[in-house]
Coordinates of C-alpha atoms and ligand atoms in Angstrom, one line a residue:
X108 CA 78.3 97.3 88.1
X109 CA 81.2 96.8 90.5
X110 CA 81.4 95.6 94.1
X111 CA 84.5 97.6 94.9
X112 CA 86.0 100.7 93.3
X113 CA 89.6 101.3 94.2
X114 CA 90.8 104.9 93.5
X115 CA 94.6 104.9 92.8
X116 CA 96.9 102.0 91.7
X117 CA 99.8 102.8 94.0
X118 CA 101.4 100.7 96.7
X119 CA 98.2 100.2 98.5
X120 CA 95.8 100.1 95.5
X121 CA 97.7 97.3 93.7
X122 CA 97.6 95.1 96.8
X123 CA 93.9 95.7 97.3
X124 CA 93.1 95.0 93.7
X125 CA 94.9 91.7 93.9
X126 CA 93.5 90.5 97.2
X127 CA 89.9 91.6 96.7
X128 CA 89.8 90.1 93.2
X129 CA 91.0 86.7 94.6
X130 CA 87.3 86.1 95.2
X131 CA 85.9 85.4 91.7
X132 CA 82.4 86.3 92.9
X133 CA 83.2 90.0 93.4
X134 CA 83.9 92.6 90.7
X135 CA 86.6 95.1 91.3
X136 CA 87.4 98.3 89.4
X137 CA 90.8 100.0 89.8
X138 CA 91.1 103.6 88.6
X139 CA 94.5 105.2 88.1
X140 CA 95.2 108.8 87.1
X141 CA 98.5 108.0 85.6
X142 CA 99.4 105.7 82.7
X143 CA 100.7 102.2 82.4
X144 CA 104.2 101.5 83.8
X145 CA 105.8 101.1 80.5
X146 CA 108.7 103.6 80.8
X147 CA 112.1 101.8 80.9
X148 CA 113.4 104.1 83.7
X149 CA 110.8 102.6 86.1
X150 CA 112.3 99.2 85.8
X151 CA 116.0 100.1 85.9
X152 CA 116.7 100.7 89.6
X153 CA 119.4 103.4 89.4
X154 CA 117.3 105.5 87.0
X155 CA 114.5 106.4 89.4
X156 CA 115.4 110.1 89.7
X157 CA 115.0 110.4 85.9
X158 CA 111.3 110.0 86.5
X159 CA 111.1 113.1 88.6
X160 CA 109.1 115.9 87.1
X161 CA 107.9 113.7 84.2
X162 CA 104.5 112.4 83.3
X163 CA 105.0 109.7 85.9
X164 CA 105.1 112.3 88.7
X165 CA 102.5 114.6 90.3
X166 CA 105.3 117.1 90.8
X167 CA 103.9 118.7 93.9
X168 CA 105.6 121.7 95.7
X169 CA 105.1 122.7 99.3
X170 CA 104.2 126.3 100.2
X171 CA 107.3 128.3 101.3
X172 CA 108.7 126.5 104.4
X173 CA 109.2 129.1 107.1
X174 CA 111.9 127.1 109.0
X175 CA 113.8 126.1 105.8
X176 CA 114.8 129.4 104.4
X177 CA 111.3 129.9 103.0
X178 CA 112.0 127.4 100.3
X179 CA 109.2 125.8 98.4
X180 CA 110.2 122.1 98.4
X181 CA 109.7 119.7 95.6
X182 CA 107.6 116.6 96.5
X183 CA 107.6 113.8 93.9
X184 CA 104.7 111.3 94.0
X185 CA 104.1 108.5 91.5
X186 CA 101.4 109.1 88.9
X187 CA 101.5 105.7 87.1
X188 CA 100.6 102.1 87.7
X189 CA 102.4 101.2 91.0
X190 CA 102.2 104.9 92.2
X191 CA 105.1 106.0 94.3
X192 CA 106.4 102.4 94.4
X193 CA 107.2 102.8 90.7
X194 CA 109.5 105.8 91.3
X195 CA 110.8 105.1 94.7
X196 CA 114.3 104.1 95.9
X197 CA 113.2 100.5 96.7
X198 CA 114.5 100.3 100.3
X199 CA 112.6 97.6 102.2
X200 CA 112.2 98.8 105.8
X201 CA 109.2 98.1 108.1
X202 CA 109.8 100.5 110.9
X203 CA 110.3 99.7 114.6
X204 CA 108.2 97.4 116.8
X205 CA 107.4 100.5 118.9
X206 CA 105.8 102.3 116.0
X207 CA 103.0 99.8 115.7
X208 CA 102.5 99.2 119.5
X209 CA 102.2 103.0 119.6
X210 CA 99.4 103.0 117.0
X211 CA 97.5 100.5 119.1
X212 CA 98.1 102.7 122.2
X213 CA 96.6 105.7 120.3
X214 CA 93.3 103.8 120.1
X215 CA 93.8 101.4 117.1
X216 CA 93.3 97.8 118.3
X217 CA 94.7 95.2 116.0
X218 CA 97.6 97.4 114.7
X219 CA 100.3 96.5 117.3
X220 CA 103.5 94.9 116.0
X221 CA 102.5 91.3 116.8
X222 CA 99.2 91.8 114.9
X223 CA 100.8 93.4 111.8
X224 CA 103.8 91.1 111.5
X225 CA 101.9 88.4 109.7
X226 CA 100.8 90.9 107.1
X227 CA 104.3 92.0 106.4
X228 CA 105.3 88.3 106.0
X229 CA 102.3 87.5 103.8
X230 CA 103.5 90.0 101.2
X231 CA 107.1 89.1 101.2
X232 CA 109.3 86.8 99.0
X233 CA 112.4 87.2 101.1
X234 CA 115.6 86.2 99.2
X235 CA 117.3 85.0 102.4
X236 CA 114.5 82.6 103.1
X237 CA 111.7 82.4 105.7
X238 CA 112.2 83.0 109.4
X239 CA 110.2 84.2 112.4
X240 CA 110.3 87.7 110.9
X241 CA 110.2 87.0 107.2
X242 CA 108.0 85.4 104.6
X243 CA 109.2 83.7 101.4
X244 CA 106.0 82.9 99.6
X245 CA 104.5 86.3 98.9
X246 CA 104.5 88.4 95.7
X247 CA 106.8 91.2 96.8
X248 CA 110.5 90.3 96.1
X249 CA 112.8 91.5 98.8
X250 CA 116.4 91.0 97.8
X251 CA 120.0 91.9 98.6
X252 CA 121.6 94.4 96.2
X253 CA 123.2 92.5 93.3
X254 CA 126.2 94.8 93.1
X255 CA 126.8 96.9 96.2
X256 CA 129.4 99.7 95.8
X257 CA 132.7 99.4 97.7
X258 CA 131.9 102.8 99.2
X259 CA 128.7 101.4 100.8
X260 CA 130.8 98.7 102.4
X261 CA 133.2 101.4 103.6
X262 CA 130.3 103.3 105.1
X263 CA 129.2 100.4 107.2
X264 CA 132.7 99.7 108.3
X265 CA 133.2 103.3 109.1
X266 CA 130.1 103.3 111.3
X267 CA 131.5 100.3 113.2
X268 CA 134.7 102.2 113.7
X269 CA 132.7 105.2 115.0
X270 CA 131.3 102.9 117.6
X271 CA 128.0 101.6 116.2
X272 CA 127.1 97.9 115.7
X273 CA 126.5 96.2 112.4
X274 CA 122.9 95.1 111.8
X275 CA 122.4 92.3 109.3
X276 CA 118.6 92.7 109.2
X277 CA 116.9 96.0 110.1
X278 CA 113.5 94.2 109.9
X279 CA 114.5 91.5 112.3
X280 CA 115.2 91.3 116.0
X281 CA 116.3 94.9 116.3
X282 CA 116.5 98.1 114.2
X283 CA 119.5 99.8 115.7
X284 CA 122.8 99.6 113.9
X285 CA 124.3 100.0 110.4
X286 CA 124.1 97.7 107.4
X287 CA 123.2 97.2 103.8
X288 CA 119.6 97.9 102.8
X289 CA 117.5 95.2 101.2
X290 CA 115.5 96.3 98.2
X291 CA 112.2 95.5 96.4
X292 CA 113.8 94.2 93.3
X293 CA 113.7 91.0 91.3
X294 CA 116.4 89.8 89.0
X295 CA 118.0 93.3 88.9
X296 CA 114.7 95.1 88.1
X297 CA 112.4 97.1 90.3
X298 CA 109.6 95.1 92.0
X299 CA 107.0 97.8 92.4
X300 CA 103.6 97.1 93.9
X301 CA 102.3 96.9 90.3
X302 CA 105.0 94.4 89.3
X303 CA 104.3 92.3 92.4
X304 CA 100.6 92.5 92.9
X305 CA 98.9 93.8 89.8
X306 CA 100.5 92.6 86.6
X307 CA 100.3 88.9 87.6
X308 CA 96.5 89.2 88.0
X309 CA 95.6 91.7 85.3
X310 CA 93.8 89.0 83.3
X311 CA 91.4 88.1 86.1
X312 CA 87.9 88.5 84.5
X313 CA 86.5 90.1 87.7
X314 CA 89.2 92.8 87.8
X315 CA 89.0 95.9 85.5
X316 CA 91.9 98.4 85.5
X317 CA 91.6 101.8 83.9
X318 CA 94.6 104.1 83.5
X319 CA 94.7 107.8 82.7
X320 CA 91.5 108.2 84.7
X321 CA 91.5 111.0 87.4
X322 CA 88.7 110.6 89.9
X323 CA 87.4 114.0 91.0
X324 CA 84.3 113.4 93.1
X325 CA 82.5 110.8 95.2
X326 CA 78.7 110.6 94.9
X327 CA 76.7 109.9 98.0
X328 CA 73.2 108.7 98.7
X329 CA 72.6 110.1 102.2
X330 CA 75.7 109.1 104.1
X331 CA 76.5 106.2 101.8
X332 CA 79.2 106.4 99.1
X333 CA 77.7 105.1 95.9
X334 CA 79.8 106.2 92.9
X335 CA 82.8 108.1 91.7
X336 CA 83.0 110.7 89.0
X337 CA 86.2 110.8 86.9
X338 CA 87.8 112.5 84.0
X339 CA 89.0 110.4 81.1
X340 CA 90.4 112.4 78.3
X341 CA 88.0 115.2 77.4
X342 CA 85.0 113.3 79.0
X343 CA 83.7 112.8 82.4
X344 CA 82.0 109.6 83.5
X345 CA 80.7 107.8 86.6
X346 CA 81.0 104.2 88.0
X347 CA 78.9 102.7 90.8
X348 CA 80.0 100.5 93.6
X349 CA 77.6 98.1 95.3
X350 CA 79.7 97.6 98.4
X351 CA 82.5 100.0 98.9
X352 CA 84.6 102.8 97.4
X353 CA 88.2 102.6 98.7
X354 CA 90.5 105.6 98.4
X355 CA 94.1 104.7 97.8
X356 CA 95.3 108.0 96.4
X357 CA 98.1 108.5 98.9
X358 CA 98.8 111.1 101.5
X359 CA 98.1 114.1 99.2
X360 CA 95.3 112.9 96.9
X361 CA 93.2 111.0 99.4
X362 CA 92.5 113.9 101.7
X363 CA 92.2 116.1 98.6
X364 CA 89.5 113.9 97.2
X365 CA 87.7 113.7 100.5
X366 CA 87.6 117.5 100.7
X367 CA 86.5 117.9 97.1
X368 CA 83.6 115.5 98.0
X369 CA 82.6 117.6 101.0
X370 CA 84.3 115.6 103.8
X371 CA 86.7 117.7 105.8
X372 CA 86.9 120.9 107.9
X373 CA 83.4 122.4 107.3
X374 CA 84.4 126.1 107.5
X375 CA 87.2 125.7 105.0
X376 CA 84.9 123.8 102.6
X377 CA 82.1 126.3 102.8
X378 CA 84.5 129.2 102.2
X379 CA 85.4 127.5 98.9
X380 CA 81.8 126.7 98.0
X381 CA 82.0 123.0 98.5
X382 CA 78.8 121.5 99.9
X383 CA 79.6 119.8 103.2
X384 CA 78.8 116.1 103.6
X385 CA 80.6 115.6 106.9
X386 CA 82.5 117.9 109.1
X387 CA 85.7 116.0 109.7
X388 CA 88.3 118.6 110.8
X389 CA 91.2 116.2 110.7
X390 CA 91.1 115.7 107.0
X391 CA 94.5 117.1 105.7
X392 CA 95.8 117.7 109.2
X393 CA 98.5 115.7 111.0
X394 CA 100.9 115.8 108.1
X395 CA 104.2 114.2 109.0
X396 CA 107.3 113.6 106.8
X397 CA 111.0 112.7 107.1
X398 CA 113.4 115.5 106.2
X399 CA 116.9 114.6 105.1
X400 CA 120.0 116.7 104.6
X401 CA 123.0 115.9 102.4
X402 CA 126.5 115.6 103.9
X403 CA 128.8 115.1 100.9
X404 CA 132.4 114.3 100.3
X405 CA 134.5 114.2 97.2
X406 CA 135.6 110.6 96.3
X407 CA 139.2 110.4 95.3
X408 CA 138.5 107.0 93.7
X409 CA 136.5 107.1 90.5
X410 CA 134.1 104.3 91.6
X411 CA 130.9 106.1 92.2
X412 CA 127.5 106.1 90.5
X413 CA 128.8 108.8 88.2
X414 CA 129.9 105.8 86.1
X415 CA 126.4 104.1 86.2
X416 CA 125.7 105.1 82.6
X417 CA 129.1 104.1 81.1
X418 CA 129.0 101.9 78.1
X419 CA 130.3 99.0 80.1
X420 CA 127.7 99.4 82.8
X421 CA 124.8 99.8 80.3
X422 CA 126.0 96.7 78.5
X423 CA 126.4 94.8 81.8
X424 CA 122.8 95.7 82.8
X425 CA 121.3 94.9 79.4
X426 CA 123.1 91.5 79.2
X427 CA 123.1 90.3 82.8
X428 CA 120.9 92.7 84.8
X429 CA 124.0 93.4 86.9
X430 CA 126.3 96.3 87.6
X431 CA 125.8 99.9 88.8
X432 CA 122.4 100.3 87.2
X433 CA 121.0 97.8 89.7
X434 CA 121.9 100.2 92.5
X435 CA 119.0 101.8 94.4
X436 CA 121.3 104.8 95.1
X437 CA 120.7 104.7 98.8
X438 CA 122.4 101.4 99.2
X439 CA 123.3 101.3 102.9
X440 CA 122.2 103.0 106.1
X441 CA 121.6 102.8 109.8
X442 CA 119.4 103.7 112.7
X443 CA 120.7 105.7 115.7
X444 CA 119.0 107.2 118.8
X445 CA 120.4 110.7 119.3
X446 CA 117.8 111.9 121.8
X447 CA 117.9 109.6 124.9
X448 CA 114.2 110.3 125.6
X449 CA 113.2 108.9 122.1
X450 CA 111.5 105.5 122.4
X451 CA 113.3 104.2 119.3
X452 CA 116.0 105.4 116.8
X453 CA 115.3 109.0 115.7
X454 CA 117.9 109.4 113.0
X455 CA 118.2 107.1 109.9
X456 CA 121.1 107.3 107.5
X457 CA 120.8 106.9 103.8
X458 CA 124.2 106.4 102.3
X459 CA 124.6 106.8 98.5
X460 CA 127.8 106.2 96.6
X461 CA 127.2 109.3 94.5
X462 CA 126.3 113.0 94.6
X463 CA 122.7 113.2 95.6
X464 CA 121.6 116.8 96.2
X465 CA 118.4 118.4 95.2
X466 CA 116.8 115.0 94.3
X467 CA 119.6 114.3 91.8
X468 CA 119.0 117.4 89.7
X469 CA 122.2 119.1 90.9
X470 CA 125.1 117.6 88.9
X471 CA 128.9 117.8 89.5
X472 CA 131.9 116.8 87.5
X473 CA 133.8 114.1 89.1
X474 CA 133.0 111.7 92.0
X475 CA 131.4 112.1 95.4
X476 CA 129.5 110.2 98.1
X477 CA 126.5 111.3 100.2
X478 CA 125.6 110.5 103.8
X479 CA 122.0 111.5 104.3
X480 CA 121.0 111.8 108.0
X481 CA 117.2 111.7 108.1
X482 CA 114.9 112.7 110.9
X483 CA 112.5 109.8 111.4
X484 CA 110.6 110.9 114.5
X485 CA 109.5 114.4 113.7
X486 CA 107.6 116.3 116.4
X487 CA 106.5 119.0 113.9
X488 CA 103.1 118.6 112.1
X489 CA 102.0 120.2 108.9
X490 CA 98.7 120.2 106.9
X491 CA 97.2 120.2 103.5
X492 CA 94.5 122.6 102.5
X493 CA 92.1 122.7 99.6
X494 CA 93.2 125.6 97.4
X495 CA 90.0 125.7 95.4
X496 CA 87.0 123.4 94.4
X497 CA 88.7 122.7 91.1
X498 CA 90.0 119.1 91.3
X499 CA 92.8 119.9 89.0
X500 CA 94.3 122.4 91.5
X501 CA 96.7 120.6 93.7
X502 CA 96.1 121.2 97.4
X503 CA 98.3 123.7 99.3
X504 CA 101.0 121.7 101.2
X505 CA 102.4 123.1 104.5
X506 CA 104.9 120.5 105.5
X507 CA 106.1 122.7 108.4
X508 CA 109.4 121.0 108.7
X509 CA 111.5 121.7 111.8
X510 CA 108.8 124.0 113.3
X511 CA 109.6 122.3 116.6
X512 CA 113.1 123.1 117.7
X513 CA 113.6 119.5 118.9
X514 CA 113.5 118.4 115.2
X515 CA 116.3 120.8 114.3
X516 CA 118.3 119.6 117.3
X517 CA 118.0 116.0 116.2
X518 CA 119.0 116.9 112.6
X519 CA 122.0 118.8 113.9
X520 CA 123.1 115.7 115.8
X521 CA 122.6 113.7 112.6
X522 CA 124.9 116.0 110.6
X523 CA 127.6 115.7 113.4
X524 CA 127.3 112.0 113.4
X525 CA 127.6 111.9 109.6
X526 CA 130.9 113.8 109.9
X527 CA 132.1 111.4 112.6
X528 CA 131.4 108.4 110.5
X529 CA 132.9 110.0 107.4
X530 CA 136.1 110.8 109.4
X531 CA 136.6 107.1 110.3
X532 CA 139.6 105.2 109.0
X533 CA 137.5 103.0 106.6
X534 CA 136.9 106.0 104.4
X535 CA 140.6 107.0 104.4
X536 CA 141.3 105.6 100.9
X537 CA 138.2 107.2 99.4
X538 CA 137.6 110.5 101.2
X539 CA 138.4 113.8 99.5
X540 CA 137.3 117.3 100.7
X541 CA 134.0 117.8 102.4
X542 CA 131.7 119.4 99.8
X543 CA 128.6 119.9 102.0
X544 CA 128.3 121.4 104.6
X545 CA 131.9 122.2 103.8
X546 CA 135.0 123.0 105.9
X547 CA 133.9 126.5 106.7
X548 CA 130.8 125.2 108.5
X549 CA 132.3 124.6 112.0
X550 CA 129.9 125.8 114.6
X551 CA 126.3 124.8 115.3
X552 CA 125.0 128.0 113.8
X553 CA 126.7 127.2 110.5
X554 CA 125.4 123.6 110.5
X555 CA 121.8 124.8 111.3
X556 CA 122.2 127.1 108.3
X557 CA 123.2 124.2 106.1
X558 CA 120.1 122.3 107.3
X559 CA 117.9 125.2 106.5
X560 CA 119.3 125.6 103.0
X561 CA 119.6 121.9 102.0
X562 CA 117.0 119.8 103.9
X563 CA 114.6 118.1 101.6
X564 CA 111.8 115.5 101.8
X565 CA 112.8 111.9 102.0
X566 CA 109.5 111.2 100.3
X567 CA 107.5 109.8 103.3
X568 CA 104.5 112.1 103.8
X569 CA 101.8 110.3 105.9
X570 CA 99.0 111.0 108.4
X571 CA 96.6 113.3 106.6
X572 CA 93.6 110.9 107.0
X573 CA 94.8 109.5 110.4
X574 CA 93.3 106.4 111.9
X575 CA 91.9 106.7 115.4
X576 CA 88.9 107.6 117.5
X577 CA 89.7 111.2 118.6
X578 CA 88.1 114.3 117.1
X579 CA 90.9 114.8 114.6
X580 CA 90.9 111.2 113.3
X581 CA 89.4 110.6 109.8
X582 CA 89.1 106.8 109.7
X583 CA 88.5 104.2 112.4
X584 CA 90.7 101.3 113.1
X585 CA 89.0 99.4 110.2
X586 CA 89.9 102.3 108.0
X587 CA 86.2 103.3 107.5
X588 CA 85.7 107.1 107.1
X589 CA 84.0 108.3 110.3
X590 CA 80.3 109.0 109.9
X591 CA 80.1 107.6 106.4
X592 CA 79.1 104.3 104.9
X593 CA 80.8 102.3 102.1
X594 CA 83.9 104.5 102.1
X595 CA 87.4 103.7 103.3
X596 CA 90.8 105.1 103.0
X597 CA 93.6 102.6 102.6
X598 CA 97.1 104.1 102.0
X599 CA 99.9 105.9 103.8
X600 CA 97.6 108.7 104.8
X601 CA 96.0 106.6 107.5
X602 CA 99.2 106.2 109.6
X603 CA 98.5 108.1 112.9
X604 CA 102.2 108.7 113.3
X605 CA 104.9 108.3 110.7
X606 CA 106.8 105.0 111.3
X607 CA 110.5 105.2 112.0
X608 CA 111.7 104.1 108.5
X609 CA 110.8 104.1 104.9
X610 CA 107.1 103.9 104.2
X611 CA 106.5 101.6 101.2
X612 CA 106.5 98.2 103.1
X613 CA 104.2 99.6 105.9
X614 CA 101.8 100.9 103.3
X615 CA 101.7 97.5 101.6
X616 CA 101.1 95.9 105.0
X617 CA 98.2 98.4 105.7
X618 CA 96.6 97.3 102.4
X619 CA 97.1 93.6 103.2
X620 CA 95.4 94.0 106.5
X621 CA 92.7 96.2 105.0
X622 CA 91.8 93.4 102.4
X623 CA 91.1 91.1 105.3
X624 CA 89.1 93.8 107.1
X625 CA 87.0 94.5 104.0
X626 CA 86.4 90.8 103.5
X627 CA 85.2 90.5 107.1
X628 CA 88.1 88.4 108.2
X629 CA 89.9 89.1 111.4
X630 CA 93.6 90.1 111.6
X631 CA 94.6 86.5 112.4
X632 CA 93.5 85.4 108.9
X633 CA 96.9 86.4 107.5
X634 CA 97.9 83.2 109.2
X635 CA 99.0 83.4 112.8
X636 CA 100.8 80.2 111.8
X637 CA 102.8 82.3 109.4
X638 CA 104.2 84.1 112.4
X639 CA 106.3 81.0 113.0
X640 CA 106.6 79.4 109.6
X641 CA 107.0 82.6 107.5
X642 CA 104.6 81.1 104.9
X643 CA 101.9 83.4 103.6
X644 CA 99.4 83.0 100.8
X645 CA 100.7 82.9 97.3
X646 CA 99.0 84.7 94.4
X647 CA 100.9 83.5 91.5
Ligands
FAD13 C1 110.9 109.4 95.1 C2 110.4 108.5 96.2 C3 111.3 107.6 96.8 C4 110.9 106.8 97.9 N1 111.7 105.9 98.3 C5 111.2 104.9 99.2 C6 112.0 103.8 99.5 O1 113.1 103.6 99.1 N2 111.5 102.9 100.4 C7 110.2 103.0 100.9 O2 109.8 102.2 101.7 N3 109.4 104.1 100.6 C8 109.9 105.0 99.7 N4 109.1 106.0 99.3 C9 107.8 106.1 99.9 C10 106.8 105.1 99.4 O3 107.0 104.8 98.0 C11 105.4 105.6 99.6 O4 105.2 105.8 101.0 C12 104.3 104.6 99.2 O5 104.5 104.3 97.8 C13 102.9 105.3 99.4 O6 101.9 104.4 98.9 P1 100.4 104.9 98.7 O7 99.7 103.8 98.3 O8 100.0 105.6 99.9 O9 100.5 106.1 97.6 P2 101.1 106.0 96.1 O10 101.9 104.8 95.9 O11 101.6 107.3 95.8 O12 99.8 105.7 95.2 C14 98.7 106.7 95.0 C15 98.2 106.4 93.6 O13 96.9 107.0 93.5 C16 96.9 107.7 92.2 N5 95.9 108.8 92.3 C17 96.0 109.9 93.0 N6 95.0 110.7 92.9 C18 94.1 110.0 92.0 C19 92.8 110.3 91.5 N7 92.2 111.4 91.8 N8 92.3 109.4 90.6 C20 92.9 108.3 90.3 N9 94.1 107.9 90.8 C21 94.7 108.8 91.6 C22 98.3 108.1 92.0 O14 98.6 108.4 90.6 C23 99.1 106.9 92.5 O15 99.3 106.0 91.5 C24 109.5 106.9 98.3 C25 108.6 107.7 97.6 C26 109.1 108.5 96.6 C27 108.1 109.5 95.9

């Protein structure tokens, strides 16, 4: 019936659905467990945390984290067209050149920075225009915030006063320094992967999109993936793929699906009564994420996002798509190397002109701002395990944050740096009392305790189906599942190491490159010319 079946319409799945269906001679089926992206909070940038723990969210929790006070941490993941790109904070960051050169050095030819840059550019519609680093002709709008908060400007200024340089483009010549984040927005609304890549092509006759369809198994003929089984309402059904089945379920669901289909650590699968198709011990292993910790100050000026839903701000948004509701919350940030032996920055800051603790669930009266130092080069590794053979049981998540003491050390440096920046003169007219960690937390032991009690995911789990050629890798450098035919994984789970930055743009890049690999085109097909001209292919 179909040439390609794509499982999951998230950041990667929407790109693939678009690119593969560009060829009118192939038939593409895109299956998404969540619903259409109709909810208004998806499209209003500042409202993203209102989607947490709703029908748009898988609402995962980790197992108790032994190094974080045995807390079970909440992990949002998008369950809707656009996937996590429909509920994320819209920061557009690619990572560091070193990240991709490192992927190549780990045994993945074609994934070095110079090879992937054309794919970043191909996707991009950069508001500031094309350059050696940016594309202006792609479907994904990358823009400057329409209405940055004065506190975000103060943060950047304070970082300069604390001795750091200003960086006008984290995705350009260098990553180090502090500045305003660019966001995936268009005309004041979220530009998710669905908005950028899927909606413009939904009417293609060779593309079928089914929502509210949860895939729970892959059917094989010998080693070849032939079909998927899925649940739709009360019923189950199957669809067949002539060429390939491509898993784009993200870092939790893709390894989960592989294990349910019998591809994973054989002993674990047998114990749970799952017939083994292939013993791939790396499935679900190598889990890496970015933990962040809040450092919060009272704001003595009532100018924070607490006002975002005031009548005047709602009216401003409704009439002009402007004002505080266009904020992505984490408006500004920076990249710093705290460990001299780190090859690239190891701490990233996410500055929010508001009180952002416990994913926005904790509320306060009054005004505050949050500096969120984030560990972006974790040494600790976690894993996912199949809990049962029931596809509706989420896998057990062991994030294992800060298991390696070097990670705690870097976080500690991050908290100290946050305080140094907050103490700078630029914040003088805004800064009230320190709310977290609080004035009583003075020595390292107290700051470590704060980290243990408050660190949370910055939403970037990757690596659970890592690309490579060692015994623990799951896919090869063309993203084909080792030992199988007609089966690929294309999403954030294939990253061998987490990149130093936010993971949406890198996932979109992975899917852009995968589309060329699937179509049998080399990596230069994205247009080595676009390396210089910044012009990629246009889809609408
Ligand atoms: C709250 C939050 C904030 C974030 N903020 C940022 C940010 O500001 N900037 C940034 O760069 N990154 C951010 N990220 C991370 C980024 O959004 C993700 O890394 C990226 O979207 C991952 O893309 P993916 O394609 O791997 O998975 P996803 O986008 O999660 O897509 C997976 C899709 O597969 C579907 N699916 C899963 N299982 C099945 C199944 N069995 N059958 C059918 N469909 C299935 C899911 O419903 C989902 O739609 C954030 C993430 C979150 C959750």
